[in-house]
């Protein structure tokens, strides 16, 4: 399985119903002809397949990673599957950390669970989608405040930004799939929704 084959990833997301086409209203209130819901990747086999895609991307794009951070909530399962698959793929045992939506005052307490980074660690944030980049920047800022992490990279499954979407020049960022790859795949397979996706990218 090669993580640089968008068609395989798209077919997988369709199989899991994690990629849907229709008339959707996003959290921002904007309209979209497609919707990404990685919460539908919800079985052991499905998470294993997605984990392999992400592990190959880590190997090829972020080889200096020492710790994977999965933001609550969807990022947690993605980070676990990526870390497990990366161990199987490379033999490198990466640390794993995730956060709580609300800090815990009892027991071990705190806002984070797992391997605590140091300033020398290279942290990779793994999440489902990139829309504005705001939550990713907030995650990086929190890691810096909490652990003194100098920098963090970002890997998402889908970069769903439109042409006018937020810039990510300040982020070390990569995705398994973006809108161009989705539109090209649909066009290659004779799916008329390719034009709809391309038009959305240009005008949204």
Short mmCIF file of C-alpha atoms in Angstrom, two decimals:
data_model
loop_
_atom_site.label_atom_id
_atom_site.label_comp_id
_atom_site.label_asym_id
_atom_site.label_seq_id
_atom_site.Cartn_x
_atom_site.Cartn_y
_atom_site.Cartn_z
CA UNK A 1 0.00 0.00 0.00
CA UNK A 2 1.42 3.39 -1.03
CA UNK A 3 0.36 6.57 0.77
CA UNK A 4 1.03 8.57 -2.41
CA UNK A 5 -1.86 6.96 -4.27
CA UNK A 6 -4.84 9.27 -3.70
CA UNK A 7 -7.22 6.93 -5.51
CA UNK A 8 -6.70 4.21 -2.91
CA UNK A 9 -7.35 6.64 -0.09
CA UNK A 10 -10.49 8.03 -1.76
CA UNK A 11 -11.89 4.55 -2.40
CA UNK A 12 -11.17 3.65 1.21
CA UNK A 13 -12.93 6.76 2.55
CA UNK A 14 -15.94 6.06 0.32
CA UNK A 15 -16.05 2.46 1.51
CA UNK A 16 -16.13 3.63 5.13
CA UNK A 17 -18.65 6.38 4.31
CA UNK A 18 -16.10 8.82 5.70
CA UNK A 19 -16.38 10.77 2.44
CA UNK A 20 -19.91 11.73 1.43
CA UNK A 21 -21.32 13.80 -1.41
CA UNK A 22 -24.44 15.94 -1.13
CA UNK A 23 -25.54 19.33 0.17
CA UNK A 24 -23.87 19.94 3.53
CA UNK A 25 -23.64 22.89 5.90
CA UNK A 26 -20.28 23.10 7.64
CA UNK A 27 -19.62 24.23 11.19
CA UNK A 28 -18.70 27.66 9.82
CA UNK A 29 -22.11 27.92 8.17
CA UNK A 30 -20.65 27.57 4.68
CA UNK A 31 -22.17 25.18 2.14
CA UNK A 32 -20.17 22.26 0.77
CA UNK A 33 -20.88 19.55 -1.86
CA UNK A 34 -18.93 17.00 0.17
CA UNK A 35 -18.35 16.11 3.80
CA UNK A 36 -15.49 14.36 5.60
CA UNK A 37 -16.34 12.38 8.74
CA UNK A 38 -13.42 10.28 9.97
CA UNK A 39 -15.61 9.16 12.85
CA UNK A 40 -16.95 6.60 10.37
CA UNK A 41 -13.55 4.91 10.29
CA UNK A 42 -14.61 2.86 13.27
CA UNK A 43 -13.51 -0.78 13.06
CA UNK A 44 -10.20 -2.42 13.78
CA UNK A 45 -9.60 -3.23 10.12
CA UNK A 46 -10.51 0.26 8.94
CA UNK A 47 -8.26 1.94 11.49
CA UNK A 48 -5.46 -0.44 10.54
CA UNK A 49 -5.76 0.48 6.86
CA UNK A 50 -5.81 4.21 7.60
CA UNK A 51 -2.94 3.74 10.04
CA UNK A 52 -0.83 2.23 7.24
CA UNK A 53 -1.51 5.23 4.98
CA UNK A 54 -0.45 7.59 7.75
CA UNK A 55 2.59 5.53 8.76
CA UNK A 56 3.91 5.63 5.19
CA UNK A 57 3.39 9.39 5.12
CA UNK A 58 5.32 9.75 8.39
CA UNK A 59 8.18 7.65 7.00
CA UNK A 60 8.33 9.63 3.75
CA UNK A 61 7.58 13.16 4.96
CA UNK A 62 8.29 13.39 8.69
CA UNK A 63 11.09 10.90 9.42
CA UNK A 64 12.41 12.93 12.37
CA UNK A 65 9.19 12.50 14.36
CA UNK A 66 9.67 11.23 17.92
CA UNK A 67 6.18 11.77 19.39
CA UNK A 68 2.71 11.71 17.83
CA UNK A 69 0.03 13.99 19.28
CA UNK A 70 -3.66 13.20 18.70
CA UNK A 71 -6.02 16.08 19.54
CA UNK A 72 -9.25 15.08 21.27
CA UNK A 73 -11.40 13.53 20.10
CA UNK A 74 -11.06 12.18 16.55
CA UNK A 75 -7.32 12.72 16.51
CA UNK A 76 -6.83 10.22 19.34
CA UNK A 77 -7.86 7.12 17.37
CA UNK A 78 -5.95 8.36 14.32
CA UNK A 79 -2.78 8.92 16.34
CA UNK A 80 -3.00 5.48 17.98
CA UNK A 81 -3.47 3.71 14.64
CA UNK A 82 -0.63 5.72 13.05
CA UNK A 83 1.79 4.99 15.90
CA UNK A 84 0.95 1.28 15.87
CA UNK A 85 1.31 1.01 12.10
CA UNK A 86 4.54 3.00 12.13
CA UNK A 87 6.04 0.58 14.66
CA UNK A 88 5.10 -2.32 12.41
CA UNK A 89 6.40 -0.56 9.29
CA UNK A 90 9.69 0.84 10.56
CA UNK A 91 10.48 -0.78 13.90
CA UNK A 92 10.60 2.70 15.47
CA UNK A 93 8.55 3.03 18.65
CA UNK A 94 7.20 6.59 18.68
CA UNK A 95 5.79 8.22 21.78
CA UNK A 96 2.08 8.99 21.89
CA UNK A 97 0.25 11.82 23.63
CA UNK A 98 -3.27 13.19 23.50
CA UNK A 99 -5.17 15.92 25.30
CA UNK A 100 -8.40 16.27 27.22
CA UNK A 101 -11.09 18.75 26.29
CA UNK A 102 -11.14 19.74 29.96
CA UNK A 103 -8.25 19.45 32.41
CA UNK A 104 -8.65 16.69 35.02
CA UNK A 105 -8.34 17.82 38.64
CA UNK A 106 -8.15 14.35 40.26
CA UNK A 107 -6.04 11.22 39.75
CA UNK A 108 -3.07 11.95 37.53
CA UNK A 109 -4.66 15.31 36.68
CA UNK A 110 -3.62 17.66 33.92
CA UNK A 111 -4.65 18.26 30.33
CA UNK A 112 -2.45 15.65 28.64
CA UNK A 113 -2.15 11.86 28.75
CA UNK A 114 0.80 9.86 27.45
CA UNK A 115 4.42 10.56 26.61
CA UNK A 116 5.31 14.07 27.72
CA UNK A 117 7.49 15.84 25.13
CA UNK A 118 10.67 17.71 25.89
CA UNK A 119 12.08 20.69 24.02
CA UNK A 120 14.22 18.36 21.90
CA UNK A 121 11.33 16.17 20.69
CA UNK A 122 9.89 16.46 17.21
CA UNK A 123 6.13 16.29 17.66
CA UNK A 124 3.76 15.37 14.84
CA UNK A 125 0.13 16.42 15.24
CA UNK A 126 -2.23 13.98 13.50
CA UNK A 127 -5.84 14.97 12.85
CA UNK A 128 -8.74 14.37 10.49
CA UNK A 129 -9.04 17.54 8.40
CA UNK A 130 -7.59 20.99 7.88
CA UNK A 131 -10.09 23.78 7.26
CA UNK A 132 -8.82 27.02 8.77
CA UNK A 133 -5.73 25.82 10.61
CA UNK A 134 -6.86 27.62 13.77
CA UNK A 135 -7.20 24.54 15.98
CA UNK A 136 -3.84 23.24 14.76
CA UNK A 137 -2.13 26.50 15.72
CA UNK A 138 -3.85 26.39 19.11
CA UNK A 139 -2.53 22.85 19.59
CA UNK A 140 1.02 23.91 18.77
CA UNK A 141 0.79 26.89 21.13
CA UNK A 142 -0.48 24.64 23.93
CA UNK A 143 2.39 22.18 23.44
CA UNK A 144 4.87 25.05 23.57
CA UNK A 145 3.39 26.45 26.77
CA UNK A 146 3.06 23.07 28.47
CA UNK A 147 6.29 21.35 27.43
CA UNK A 148 8.54 23.89 25.76
CA UNK A 149 8.23 22.11 22.42
CA UNK A 150 10.17 24.18 19.88
CA UNK A 151 8.12 23.17 16.85
CA UNK A 152 5.52 20.69 15.67
CA UNK A 153 4.59 19.23 12.30
CA UNK A 154 1.05 18.49 11.13
CA UNK A 155 -0.37 15.56 9.17
CA UNK A 156 -4.08 15.46 8.35
CA UNK A 157 -6.04 12.94 6.36
CA UNK A 158 -7.81 15.55 4.20
CA UNK A 159 -6.90 19.15 3.41
CA UNK A 160 -10.37 20.44 2.62
CA UNK A 161 -9.52 24.12 2.15
CA UNK A 162 -10.91 26.01 -0.82
CA UNK A 163 -8.84 28.34 -3.01
CA UNK A 164 -9.57 31.22 -0.64
CA UNK A 165 -8.85 29.09 2.43
CA UNK A 166 -6.43 30.01 5.18
CA UNK A 167 -2.72 30.08 4.40
CA UNK A 168 -0.47 27.52 6.08
CA UNK A 169 2.90 29.03 5.23
CA UNK A 170 3.74 29.16 8.93
CA UNK A 171 2.92 25.47 9.45
CA UNK A 172 5.00 22.35 8.67
CA UNK A 173 1.97 20.71 7.13
CA UNK A 174 1.06 17.77 4.91
CA UNK A 175 -2.07 15.80 4.02
CA UNK A 176 -2.89 12.41 2.58
CA UNK A 177 -5.47 13.98 0.30
CA UNK A 178 -6.53 17.43 -0.91
CA UNK A 179 -9.32 18.86 -3.04
CA UNK A 180 -7.26 18.75 -6.25
CA UNK A 181 -6.59 15.03 -5.81
CA UNK A 182 -10.27 14.40 -5.11
CA UNK A 183 -11.39 16.34 -8.19
CA UNK A 184 -8.79 14.65 -10.41
CA UNK A 185 -9.80 11.17 -9.21
CA UNK A 186 -13.47 11.85 -9.89
CA UNK A 187 -12.65 13.18 -13.37
CA UNK A 188 -10.49 10.14 -14.18
CA UNK A 189 -13.31 7.79 -13.17
CA UNK A 190 -15.89 9.68 -15.23
CA UNK A 191 -17.72 11.01 -12.19
CA UNK A 192 -19.54 14.25 -13.05
CA UNK A 193 -19.14 15.46 -9.47
CA UNK A 194 -15.55 16.39 -10.37
CA UNK A 195 -16.75 19.67 -11.88
CA UNK A 196 -18.86 20.39 -8.80
CA UNK A 197 -15.90 19.86 -6.49
CA UNK A 198 -13.61 21.99 -8.66
CA UNK A 199 -16.18 24.80 -8.82
CA UNK A 200 -16.55 24.71 -5.03
CA UNK A 201 -12.76 24.95 -4.62
CA UNK A 202 -12.63 28.00 -6.88
CA UNK A 203 -15.60 29.90 -5.45
CA UNK A 204 -16.05 28.93 -1.78
#
